[in-house]
mmCIF file of C-alpha atoms and ligand atoms in Angstrom:
data_model
loop_
_atom_site.group_PDB
_atom_site.id
_atom_site.type_symbol
_atom_site.label_atom_id
_atom_site.label_comp_id
_atom_site.label_asym_id
_atom_site.label_seq_id
_atom_site.Cartn_x
_atom_site.Cartn_y
_atom_site.Cartn_z
ATOM 1 C CA MET A 1 -22.985 -2.058 -7.661
ATOM 2 C CA HIS A 2 -20.383 -2.326 -10.411
ATOM 3 C CA THR A 3 -20.074 1.396 -10.931
ATOM 4 C CA THR A 4 -19.707 1.926 -7.192
ATOM 5 C CA LEU A 5 -16.827 -0.486 -7.326
ATOM 6 C CA THR A 6 -15.166 0.976 -10.378
ATOM 7 C CA ASP A 7 -15.754 4.520 -9.104
ATOM 8 C CA HIS A 8 -13.586 3.673 -6.128
ATOM 9 C CA LEU A 9 -10.924 1.871 -8.048
ATOM 10 C CA SER A 10 -7.513 3.516 -7.947
ATOM 11 C CA THR A 11 -6.707 2.150 -11.412
ATOM 12 C CA ALA A 12 -7.843 4.430 -14.207
ATOM 13 C CA ILE A 13 -10.344 2.689 -16.479
ATOM 14 C CA VAL A 14 -12.348 3.771 -19.510
ATOM 15 C CA LYS A 15 -15.104 1.862 -21.274
ATOM 16 C CA LEU A 16 -15.809 2.424 -24.952
ATOM 17 C CA ASP A 17 -18.456 1.158 -27.304
ATOM 18 C CA ARG A 18 -17.433 -0.522 -30.519
ATOM 19 C CA HIS A 19 -17.111 2.841 -32.255
ATOM 20 C CA PHE A 20 -14.726 4.049 -29.538
ATOM 21 C CA ILE A 21 -17.288 6.384 -28.022
ATOM 22 C CA ILE A 22 -16.695 6.838 -24.296
ATOM 23 C CA GLU A 23 -19.426 5.206 -22.246
ATOM 24 C CA TYR A 24 -17.814 5.315 -18.860
ATOM 25 C CA LEU A 25 -14.717 6.727 -17.210
ATOM 26 C CA ASN A 26 -13.947 6.338 -13.518
ATOM 27 C CA PRO A 27 -12.690 9.154 -11.258
ATOM 28 C CA ALA A 28 -9.159 7.733 -11.351
ATOM 29 C CA ALA A 29 -9.235 8.108 -15.134
ATOM 30 C CA GLU A 30 -10.612 11.638 -14.837
ATOM 31 C CA MET A 31 -7.622 12.486 -12.677
ATOM 32 C CA LEU A 32 -5.063 10.747 -14.829
ATOM 33 C CA LEU A 33 -6.310 12.025 -18.163
ATOM 34 C CA ALA A 34 -7.275 15.449 -16.784
ATOM 35 C CA VAL A 35 -10.836 15.472 -18.134
ATOM 36 C CA SER A 36 -14.283 15.583 -16.574
ATOM 37 C CA ARG A 37 -16.744 12.818 -17.273
ATOM 38 C CA ARG A 38 -19.652 15.087 -18.053
ATOM 39 C CA ARG A 39 -17.718 16.599 -20.907
ATOM 40 C CA VAL A 40 -16.470 13.448 -22.508
ATOM 41 C CA TYR A 41 -19.383 11.021 -22.322
ATOM 42 C CA GLY A 42 -20.640 10.418 -25.835
ATOM 43 C CA HIS A 43 -17.392 11.634 -27.407
ATOM 44 C CA SER A 44 -14.775 9.582 -29.143
ATOM 45 C CA ILE A 45 -11.734 8.419 -27.181
ATOM 46 C CA GLU A 46 -9.651 10.442 -29.625
ATOM 47 C CA ASN A 47 -11.022 13.590 -28.026
ATOM 48 C CA ILE A 48 -9.379 12.917 -24.694
ATOM 49 C CA PHE A 49 -5.998 11.748 -25.782
ATOM 50 C CA PHE A 50 -4.013 11.112 -28.873
ATOM 51 C CA GLU A 51 -1.198 8.664 -29.224
ATOM 52 C CA ASP A 52 -0.636 7.847 -32.893
ATOM 53 C CA GLU A 53 -2.489 6.279 -35.818
ATOM 54 C CA THR A 54 -1.416 2.788 -34.878
ATOM 55 C CA SER A 55 -3.210 2.991 -31.535
ATOM 56 C CA ILE A 56 -6.593 3.423 -33.226
ATOM 57 C CA ALA A 57 -5.740 0.597 -35.625
ATOM 58 C CA ALA A 58 -4.900 -1.559 -32.601
ATOM 59 C CA LEU A 59 -8.314 -0.785 -31.062
ATOM 60 C CA HIS A 60 -9.948 -1.827 -34.314
ATOM 61 C CA SER A 61 -8.148 -5.113 -34.370
ATOM 62 C CA ALA A 62 -9.011 -5.742 -30.711
ATOM 63 C CA ILE A 63 -12.706 -5.302 -31.585
ATOM 64 C CA GLU A 64 -12.382 -7.499 -34.660
ATOM 65 C CA SER A 65 -10.312 -10.278 -33.123
ATOM 66 C CA GLY A 66 -11.627 -10.164 -29.581
ATOM 67 C CA HIS A 67 -8.040 -10.343 -28.294
ATOM 68 C CA ALA A 68 -6.765 -8.212 -25.452
ATOM 69 C CA PHE A 69 -3.431 -6.458 -25.710
ATOM 70 C CA THR A 70 -1.075 -4.372 -23.611
ATOM 71 C CA LYS A 71 0.764 -1.383 -24.953
ATOM 72 C CA ARG A 72 3.898 -0.399 -23.147
ATOM 73 C CA GLU A 73 5.299 3.061 -22.663
ATOM 74 C CA ALA A 74 2.671 4.817 -24.669
ATOM 75 C CA ARG A 75 3.042 8.561 -24.762
ATOM 76 C CA LEU A 76 -0.394 10.128 -24.722
ATOM 77 C CA LEU A 77 -1.025 13.706 -25.698
ATOM 78 C CA LEU A 78 -3.778 14.988 -23.420
ATOM 79 C CA THR A 79 -6.312 17.743 -24.028
ATOM 80 C CA ASN A 80 -4.355 20.070 -21.744
ATOM 81 C CA ASP A 81 -1.349 19.623 -24.071
ATOM 82 C CA LYS A 82 0.553 17.665 -21.463
ATOM 83 C CA THR A 83 1.958 14.297 -22.326
ATOM 84 C CA LEU A 84 1.482 11.265 -20.189
ATOM 85 C CA GLN A 85 3.586 8.146 -20.175
ATOM 86 C CA VAL A 86 1.530 5.031 -19.466
ATOM 87 C CA ASP A 87 1.172 1.356 -20.119
ATOM 88 C CA TYR A 88 -2.343 0.411 -21.003
ATOM 89 C CA THR A 89 -4.301 -2.785 -21.472
ATOM 90 C CA VAL A 90 -7.249 -3.030 -23.826
ATOM 91 C CA THR A 91 -9.730 -5.832 -23.195
ATOM 92 C CA PRO A 92 -12.651 -6.465 -25.555
ATOM 93 C CA LEU A 93 -15.872 -7.178 -23.679
ATOM 94 C CA MET A 94 -18.040 -9.708 -25.420
ATOM 95 C CA GLY A 95 -21.644 -8.969 -26.261
ATOM 96 C CA THR A 96 -24.497 -11.429 -26.636
ATOM 97 C CA GLU A 97 -23.336 -12.637 -29.993
ATOM 98 C CA SER A 98 -19.755 -13.720 -30.001
ATOM 99 C CA ASN A 99 -18.312 -10.403 -31.089
ATOM 100 C CA ALA A 100 -16.880 -7.671 -28.939
ATOM 101 C CA GLU A 101 -19.334 -4.909 -28.104
ATOM 102 C CA HIS A 102 -17.191 -2.800 -25.826
ATOM 103 C CA LEU A 103 -13.588 -2.130 -25.006
ATOM 104 C CA LEU A 104 -12.207 -1.711 -21.532
ATOM 105 C CA ILE A 105 -8.977 0.259 -21.241
ATOM 106 C CA GLU A 106 -6.914 0.180 -18.054
ATOM 107 C CA PHE A 107 -4.114 2.684 -17.642
ATOM 108 C CA TYR A 108 -0.977 2.223 -15.593
ATOM 109 C CA PRO A 109 1.249 5.275 -15.189
ATOM 110 C CA ARG A 110 4.878 4.377 -15.851
ATOM 111 C CA GLY A 111 6.914 3.401 -12.840
ATOM 112 C CA ARG A 112 10.623 3.387 -12.320
ATOM 113 C CA MET A 113 11.358 0.392 -14.513
ATOM 114 C CA GLN A 114 13.832 1.391 -17.095
ATOM 115 C CA ARG A 115 12.865 -0.478 -20.159
ATOM 116 C CA ILE A 116 15.136 -1.180 -22.991
ATOM 117 C CA SER A 117 13.170 -2.248 -25.989
ATOM 118 C CA GLN A 118 12.974 -1.832 -29.696
ATOM 119 C CA GLU A 119 10.681 1.146 -29.537
ATOM 120 C CA ASP A 120 12.861 3.193 -27.220
ATOM 121 C CA GLU A 121 14.561 6.327 -28.354
ATOM 122 C CA LEU A 122 17.420 5.064 -26.285
ATOM 123 C CA LEU A 123 17.723 2.070 -28.475
ATOM 124 C CA VAL A 124 17.960 4.219 -31.572
ATOM 125 C CA THR A 125 20.883 6.096 -30.092
ATOM 126 C CA HIS A 126 22.242 2.817 -28.939
ATOM 127 C CA LYS A 127 21.921 1.406 -32.431
ATOM 128 C CA ASN A 128 23.799 4.339 -33.927
ATOM 129 C CA SER A 129 26.644 4.101 -31.475
ATOM 130 C CA LYS A 130 26.742 0.371 -32.048
ATOM 131 C CA GLU A 131 27.110 0.804 -35.809
ATOM 132 C CA LEU A 132 29.949 3.181 -35.148
ATOM 133 C CA ILE A 133 31.623 0.731 -32.831
ATOM 134 C CA ARG A 134 31.144 -2.135 -35.255
ATOM 135 C CA GLY A 135 32.744 -0.098 -37.999
ATOM 136 C CA LEU A 136 35.635 0.800 -35.765
ATOM 137 C CA ALA A 137 36.029 -2.749 -34.565
ATOM 138 C CA HIS A 138 36.305 -4.002 -38.129
ATOM 139 C CA GLU A 139 38.894 -1.349 -38.943
ATOM 140 C CA ILE A 140 40.965 -2.494 -35.986
ATOM 141 C CA LYS A 141 40.527 -6.150 -36.730
ATOM 142 C CA ASN A 142 41.571 -6.101 -40.374
ATOM 143 C CA PRO A 143 45.204 -5.037 -39.905
ATOM 144 C CA LEU A 144 45.549 -7.197 -36.795
ATOM 145 C CA GLY A 145 45.803 -10.401 -38.794
ATOM 146 C CA GLY A 146 48.601 -8.837 -40.840
ATOM 147 C CA ILE A 147 50.484 -7.653 -37.770
ATOM 148 C CA ARG A 148 50.257 -11.082 -36.170
ATOM 149 C CA GLY A 149 51.338 -12.882 -39.331
ATOM 150 C CA ALA A 150 54.275 -10.554 -39.850
ATOM 151 C CA ALA A 151 55.424 -11.047 -36.249
ATOM 152 C CA GLN A 152 55.357 -14.814 -36.757
ATOM 153 C CA LEU A 153 57.459 -14.538 -39.905
ATOM 154 C CA ILE A 154 60.004 -12.288 -38.236
ATOM 155 C CA SER A 155 60.234 -14.591 -35.256
ATOM 156 C CA ARG A 156 61.216 -17.498 -37.513
ATOM 157 C CA SER A 157 64.190 -15.607 -38.838
ATOM 158 C CA PHE A 158 65.456 -14.801 -35.342
ATOM 159 C CA GLN A 159 67.949 -17.130 -33.726
ATOM 160 C CA ASP A 160 68.084 -15.134 -30.524
ATOM 161 C CA GLU A 161 65.466 -16.367 -27.996
ATOM 162 C CA GLU A 162 65.233 -12.977 -26.361
ATOM 163 C CA LEU A 163 64.194 -11.366 -29.626
ATOM 164 C CA LYS A 164 61.639 -14.111 -30.063
ATOM 165 C CA ASP A 165 60.110 -13.087 -26.742
ATOM 166 C CA TYR A 166 59.436 -9.680 -28.219
ATOM 167 C CA THR A 167 57.663 -11.071 -31.232
ATOM 168 C CA GLN A 168 55.704 -13.315 -28.858
ATOM 169 C CA VAL A 169 54.504 -10.179 -27.071
ATOM 170 C CA ILE A 170 53.273 -8.782 -30.394
ATOM 171 C CA ILE A 171 51.451 -12.018 -31.153
ATOM 172 C CA GLU A 172 49.848 -12.316 -27.718
ATOM 173 C CA GLU A 173 48.788 -8.703 -27.623
ATOM 174 C CA SER A 174 47.306 -8.982 -31.126
ATOM 175 C CA ASP A 175 45.334 -11.988 -29.935
ATOM 176 C CA ARG A 176 44.109 -10.138 -26.888
ATOM 177 C CA LEU A 177 43.036 -7.215 -29.017
ATOM 178 C CA ARG A 178 41.319 -9.569 -31.464
ATOM 179 C CA ASP A 179 39.341 -11.165 -28.633
ATOM 180 C CA LEU A 180 38.328 -7.774 -27.324
ATOM 181 C CA VAL A 181 37.222 -6.676 -30.766
ATOM 182 C CA ASP A 182 35.302 -9.914 -31.230
ATOM 183 C CA GLN A 183 33.465 -9.195 -28.022
ATOM 184 C CA LEU A 184 32.717 -5.698 -29.247
ATOM 185 C CA LEU A 185 31.286 -7.083 -32.440
ATOM 186 C CA GLY A 186 28.927 -9.231 -30.391
ATOM 187 C CA PRO A 187 27.459 -12.587 -31.283
ATOM 188 C CA ARG A 188 28.124 -13.224 -34.922
ATOM 189 C CA GLN A 189 25.649 -15.882 -35.844
ATOM 190 C CA LEU A 190 21.935 -15.576 -35.660
ATOM 191 C CA PRO A 191 20.635 -17.488 -32.686
ATOM 192 C CA LYS A 192 19.906 -21.157 -33.220
ATOM 193 C CA ASN A 193 16.269 -21.891 -32.955
ATOM 194 C CA GLU A 194 15.751 -24.891 -30.752
ATOM 195 C CA LEU A 195 13.394 -25.660 -27.931
ATOM 196 C CA THR A 196 15.178 -24.551 -24.810
ATOM 197 C CA ASN A 197 14.253 -25.080 -21.210
ATOM 198 C CA ILE A 198 14.800 -21.767 -19.455
ATOM 199 C CA HIS A 199 15.451 -23.493 -16.136
ATOM 200 C CA ARG A 200 18.232 -25.539 -17.635
ATOM 201 C CA VAL A 201 19.782 -22.254 -18.789
ATOM 202 C CA ALA A 202 19.331 -20.750 -15.325
ATOM 203 C CA GLU A 203 20.780 -23.787 -13.574
ATOM 204 C CA ARG A 204 23.883 -23.776 -15.749
ATOM 205 C CA VAL A 205 24.418 -20.091 -14.991
ATOM 206 C CA ASN A 206 23.876 -20.659 -11.275
ATOM 207 C CA GLN A 207 26.437 -23.393 -11.293
ATOM 208 C CA LEU A 208 29.044 -21.178 -12.976
ATOM 209 C CA VAL A 209 28.389 -18.251 -10.664
ATOM 210 C CA ASP A 210 28.379 -20.485 -7.621
ATOM 211 C CA VAL A 211 31.857 -21.751 -8.468
ATOM 212 C CA GLU A 212 33.145 -18.243 -9.126
ATOM 213 C CA ALA A 213 31.665 -16.810 -5.937
ATOM 214 C CA GLN A 214 33.236 -19.625 -3.894
ATOM 215 C CA GLY A 215 30.126 -20.084 -1.821
ATOM 216 C CA LYS A 216 30.070 -16.483 -0.608
ATOM 217 C CA ILE A 217 26.695 -15.811 -2.200
ATOM 218 C CA ARG A 218 23.413 -17.577 -1.589
ATOM 219 C CA ILE A 219 21.469 -18.224 -4.773
ATOM 220 C CA GLU A 220 17.733 -18.629 -4.185
ATOM 221 C CA ARG A 221 15.442 -20.083 -6.798
ATOM 222 C CA ASP A 222 11.784 -19.376 -7.236
ATOM 223 C CA TYR A 223 10.867 -21.182 -10.432
ATOM 224 C CA ASP A 224 7.545 -21.680 -12.098
ATOM 225 C CA PRO A 225 7.960 -25.258 -13.308
ATOM 226 C CA SER A 226 5.043 -24.990 -15.716
ATOM 227 C CA ILE A 227 6.830 -22.575 -18.095
ATOM 228 C CA PRO A 228 6.881 -24.117 -21.567
ATOM 229 C CA GLU A 229 10.133 -24.374 -23.455
ATOM 230 C CA ILE A 230 11.148 -21.308 -25.415
ATOM 231 C CA ASN A 231 12.594 -21.041 -28.872
ATOM 232 C CA GLY A 232 16.187 -19.988 -28.641
ATOM 233 C CA ASP A 233 19.867 -20.616 -28.566
ATOM 234 C CA SER A 234 20.763 -22.021 -25.178
ATOM 235 C CA ASP A 235 24.468 -21.132 -25.400
ATOM 236 C CA GLN A 236 23.681 -17.528 -26.156
ATOM 237 C CA LEU A 237 20.990 -17.367 -23.495
ATOM 238 C CA ILE A 238 23.466 -18.757 -20.970
ATOM 239 C CA GLN A 239 25.891 -16.010 -22.018
ATOM 240 C CA ALA A 240 23.260 -13.287 -21.633
ATOM 241 C CA MET A 241 22.074 -14.456 -18.257
ATOM 242 C CA LEU A 242 25.607 -15.082 -17.045
ATOM 243 C CA ASN A 243 26.603 -11.507 -17.877
ATOM 244 C CA ILE A 244 23.767 -10.217 -15.715
ATOM 245 C CA MET A 245 24.376 -12.671 -12.879
ATOM 246 C CA ARG A 246 28.090 -12.012 -12.882
ATOM 247 C CA ASN A 247 27.508 -8.291 -12.452
ATOM 248 C CA ALA A 248 25.261 -9.026 -9.482
ATOM 249 C CA MET A 249 27.933 -11.301 -8.058
ATOM 250 C CA GLN A 250 30.685 -8.717 -8.511
ATOM 251 C CA ALA A 251 28.576 -5.972 -6.954
ATOM 252 C CA LEU A 252 27.843 -8.205 -3.964
ATOM 253 C CA LEU A 253 31.415 -9.382 -3.479
ATOM 254 C CA GLN A 254 32.830 -5.882 -3.420
ATOM 255 C CA ASP A 255 30.423 -4.868 -0.667
ATOM 256 C CA GLU A 256 32.189 -5.925 2.513
ATOM 257 C CA THR A 257 29.512 -4.630 4.852
ATOM 258 C CA ASN A 258 26.947 -7.098 3.554
ATOM 259 C CA ASN A 259 27.149 -10.492 5.327
ATOM 260 C CA ASP A 260 24.006 -11.847 3.791
ATOM 261 C CA LYS A 261 24.770 -11.750 0.091
ATOM 262 C CA ARG A 262 21.876 -13.078 -1.948
ATOM 263 C CA ILE A 263 20.792 -13.418 -5.566
ATOM 264 C CA ARG A 264 17.240 -14.494 -6.248
ATOM 265 C CA ILE A 265 16.130 -15.965 -9.555
ATOM 266 C CA VAL A 266 12.419 -15.814 -10.212
ATOM 267 C CA THR A 267 10.774 -17.248 -13.321
ATOM 268 C CA ARG A 268 7.201 -16.517 -14.292
ATOM 269 C CA THR A 269 4.988 -16.348 -17.354
ATOM 270 C CA LEU A 270 3.130 -13.235 -18.424
ATOM 271 C CA ARG A 271 0.058 -13.272 -20.595
ATOM 272 C CA GLN A 272 -0.802 -10.828 -23.392
ATOM 273 C CA PHE A 273 2.397 -8.864 -23.369
ATOM 274 C CA THR A 274 3.813 -6.487 -25.951
ATOM 275 C CA ILE A 275 7.527 -6.356 -26.663
ATOM 276 C CA GLY A 276 8.510 -3.648 -29.094
ATOM 277 C CA SER A 277 5.518 -3.517 -31.368
ATOM 278 C CA CYS A 278 4.980 -7.238 -31.263
ATOM 279 C CA HIS A 279 2.199 -8.728 -29.273
ATOM 280 C CA HIS A 280 2.758 -12.081 -27.574
ATOM 281 C CA ARG A 281 0.227 -14.317 -25.953
ATOM 282 C CA LEU A 282 2.770 -15.759 -23.588
ATOM 283 C CA VAL A 283 6.072 -14.372 -22.392
ATOM 284 C CA CYS A 284 8.618 -15.855 -20.046
ATOM 285 C CA LYS A 285 10.091 -13.518 -17.460
ATOM 286 C CA VAL A 286 13.314 -14.302 -15.653
ATOM 287 C CA SER A 287 14.133 -11.898 -12.832
ATOM 288 C CA ILE A 288 17.590 -11.707 -11.317
ATOM 289 C CA ILE A 289 17.462 -9.782 -8.076
ATOM 290 C CA ASP A 290 20.439 -9.051 -5.866
ATOM 291 C CA ASN A 291 20.646 -7.323 -2.513
ATOM 292 C CA GLY A 292 23.875 -5.517 -3.352
ATOM 293 C CA PRO A 293 24.684 -1.813 -3.240
ATOM 294 C CA GLY A 294 22.729 -0.934 -6.408
ATOM 295 C CA ILE A 295 23.760 0.528 -9.732
ATOM 296 C CA PRO A 296 25.456 3.929 -9.486
ATOM 297 C CA ALA A 297 22.917 6.586 -10.520
ATOM 298 C CA HIS A 298 25.137 8.101 -13.197
ATOM 299 C CA LEU A 299 25.338 4.749 -14.993
ATOM 300 C CA ILE A 300 21.712 3.787 -15.106
ATOM 301 C CA LYS A 301 20.710 5.655 -18.257
ATOM 302 C CA THR A 302 23.566 4.353 -20.382
ATOM 303 C CA LEU A 303 23.950 1.000 -18.696
ATOM 304 C CA PHE A 304 23.391 -1.028 -21.845
ATOM 305 C CA TYR A 305 25.844 0.938 -23.955
ATOM 306 C CA PRO A 306 29.073 -0.797 -24.802
ATOM 307 C CA MET A 307 32.027 0.314 -22.725
ATOM 308 C CA VAL A 308 29.992 1.785 -19.916
ATOM 309 C CA SER A 309 31.437 0.345 -16.751
ATOM 310 C CA GLY A 310 31.496 1.173 -13.066
ATOM 311 C CA ARG A 311 34.434 -1.110 -12.354
ATOM 312 C CA PRO A 312 38.080 -0.226 -12.934
ATOM 313 C CA GLU A 313 38.758 -3.620 -14.512
ATOM 314 C CA GLY A 314 35.424 -3.744 -16.373
ATOM 315 C CA THR A 315 35.035 -3.673 -20.155
ATOM 316 C CA GLY A 316 31.451 -2.462 -20.068
ATOM 317 C CA LEU A 317 30.536 -5.055 -22.663
ATOM 318 C CA GLY A 318 28.574 -7.488 -20.511
ATOM 319 C CA LEU A 319 25.184 -5.834 -20.610
ATOM 320 C CA SER A 320 25.558 -4.629 -24.160
ATOM 321 C CA ILE A 321 26.150 -8.209 -25.279
ATOM 322 C CA ALA A 322 23.331 -9.532 -23.105
ATOM 323 C CA GLN A 323 21.015 -7.018 -24.673
ATOM 324 C CA SER A 324 22.042 -7.887 -28.244
ATOM 325 C CA ILE A 325 21.402 -11.544 -27.544
ATOM 326 C CA ILE A 326 18.013 -11.007 -25.957
ATOM 327 C CA ASN A 327 17.000 -8.607 -28.735
ATOM 328 C CA GLN A 328 17.906 -11.220 -31.314
ATOM 329 C CA HIS A 329 15.511 -13.518 -29.493
ATOM 330 C CA ASN A 330 12.811 -10.828 -29.857
ATOM 331 C CA GLY A 331 12.923 -10.222 -26.139
ATOM 332 C CA LEU A 332 13.983 -7.374 -23.936
ATOM 333 C CA ILE A 333 15.841 -6.655 -20.727
ATOM 334 C CA GLU A 334 14.583 -4.220 -18.145
ATOM 335 C CA CYS A 335 16.271 -3.018 -15.055
ATOM 336 C CA SER A 336 15.536 -1.146 -11.862
ATOM 337 C CA SER A 337 17.897 -0.503 -9.027
ATOM 338 C CA LYS A 338 18.073 0.910 -5.534
ATOM 339 C CA PRO A 339 20.405 0.074 -2.676
ATOM 340 C CA ASN A 340 19.716 -3.488 -1.478
ATOM 341 C CA GLN A 341 17.641 -4.331 -4.492
ATOM 342 C CA THR A 342 18.775 -4.439 -8.079
ATOM 343 C CA GLN A 343 16.525 -6.265 -10.457
ATOM 344 C CA PHE A 344 17.060 -7.275 -14.049
ATOM 345 C CA ASN A 345 14.188 -8.856 -15.949
ATOM 346 C CA ILE A 346 14.752 -10.866 -19.081
ATOM 347 C CA LEU A 347 11.553 -11.149 -21.098
ATOM 348 C CA LEU A 348 11.382 -13.733 -23.854
ATOM 349 C CA PRO A 349 8.409 -14.612 -26.017
ATOM 350 C CA ILE A 350 7.123 -18.177 -25.871
ATOM 351 C CA ALA A 351 5.825 -19.413 -29.177
ATOM 352 C CA THR A 352 2.323 -20.789 -28.669
HETATM 353 N N1 ADP K 401 23.581 -5.949 -10.203
HETATM 354 C C1 ADP K 401 24.355 -4.851 -10.253
HETATM 355 N N2 ADP K 401 24.623 -4.152 -9.134
HETATM 356 C C2 ADP K 401 25.390 -3.031 -9.169
HETATM 357 N N3 ADP K 401 25.945 -2.528 -10.295
HETATM 358 C C3 ADP K 401 25.723 -3.174 -11.442
HETATM 359 C C4 ADP K 401 24.915 -4.365 -11.496
HETATM 360 N N4 ADP K 401 24.846 -4.771 -12.789
HETATM 361 C C5 ADP K 401 25.593 -3.892 -13.501
HETATM 362 N N5 ADP K 401 26.118 -2.928 -12.702
HETATM 363 C C6 ADP K 401 26.964 -1.804 -13.135
HETATM 364 O O1 ADP K 401 26.900 -1.734 -14.544
HETATM 365 C C7 ADP K 401 28.209 -1.701 -15.091
HETATM 366 C C8 ADP K 401 28.209 -2.269 -16.496
HETATM 367 O O2 ADP K 401 28.102 -3.681 -16.505
HETATM 368 P P1 ADP K 401 28.633 -4.503 -17.745
HETATM 369 O O3 ADP K 401 27.990 -3.985 -18.984
HETATM 370 O O4 ADP K 401 28.452 -5.948 -17.455
HETATM 371 O O5 ADP K 401 30.166 -4.160 -17.810
HETATM 372 P P2 ADP K 401 31.349 -4.539 -16.791
HETATM 373 O O6 ADP K 401 30.844 -5.626 -15.911
HETATM 374 O O7 ADP K 401 32.471 -4.973 -17.661
HETATM 375 O O8 ADP K 401 31.648 -3.273 -16.056
HETATM 376 C C9 ADP K 401 29.041 -2.446 -14.091
HETATM 377 O O9 ADP K 401 30.381 -2.050 -14.165
HETATM 378 C C10 ADP K 401 28.417 -2.023 -12.765
HETATM 379 O O10 ADP K 401 28.932 -0.767 -12.354
HETATM 380 MG MG1 MG K 402 29.792 -7.319 -16.475
#
């Protein structure tokens, strides 16, 4: 009965014994992993795909601890030399005594979700360009103080008001540049670690956006009230979420053809979720979904880079800052977009 069920399942599953020998593999897994069952039964899982050393270590610890885990964006090298990008979940199946006798692996081929997380190559490039920008920002900032101070001194020695206006321009422009550079440098302090209610953060952001949008956008809430408080810095989290919401608002407001402008905020918890290489028992997911025109295709790959903007008056810093903040909270932001539906997910670990 069970094998009939699993044979018809469209999700690829593999069952291993405690030595990682393949005991069962359903047709969906045969398709996905490009192997035939007859050939692989009795062989080690390592014979049908290879990821890296840590994946075998993770299987060991799943057997030892009895805890399930999910690995995101794994790149598997298959026997036909092709690579396969999947998420997979490993669940230890308990035997008669209280230790795990088998492992069940479920594979999910990667969808469209663009994930920005510690393990991404993208983030490495991002990190390099960020270092560069930080360096540059500091180089700009250092002389600015001097320029401003000098302008103030000069202005004192002027009697002529008109000349003072000029020095005022220097001072104001230096201040503007300093603020811009500060934004480029991102949040300076490490996040405060206090228990924060994610809905209080969301409500504050909604309030701000509501005022800015002057009632032109409907904000719908779909909250899971049972989400425990998270550890974090509420001011910074407000900033991160506001940057994402404000983009949604701006995209909606510029679209004159849409008379039903909506942003939906959905909060949920996820169990057994891996962010970067860190496994969390409980994660809070905040989704911000707008029905605007969508993110221009040429932006989507570099969206989180500083100074990438699709708006003439944009700085392109909003998402870069949001990402720095969420990363500092050990979380991640993911994004997917098509016309009428752009979704950003903020994932934050909940300490249990
Ligand atoms: N919800 C959204 N809908 C459409 N486009 C978006 C959305 N969110 C972000 N974008 C695009 O991403 C760009 C970068 O956003 P951001 O980093 O906040 O910088 P800025 O808002 O200053 O341009 C925006 O200019 C916009 O083109
Ligand atoms: Mg923005």
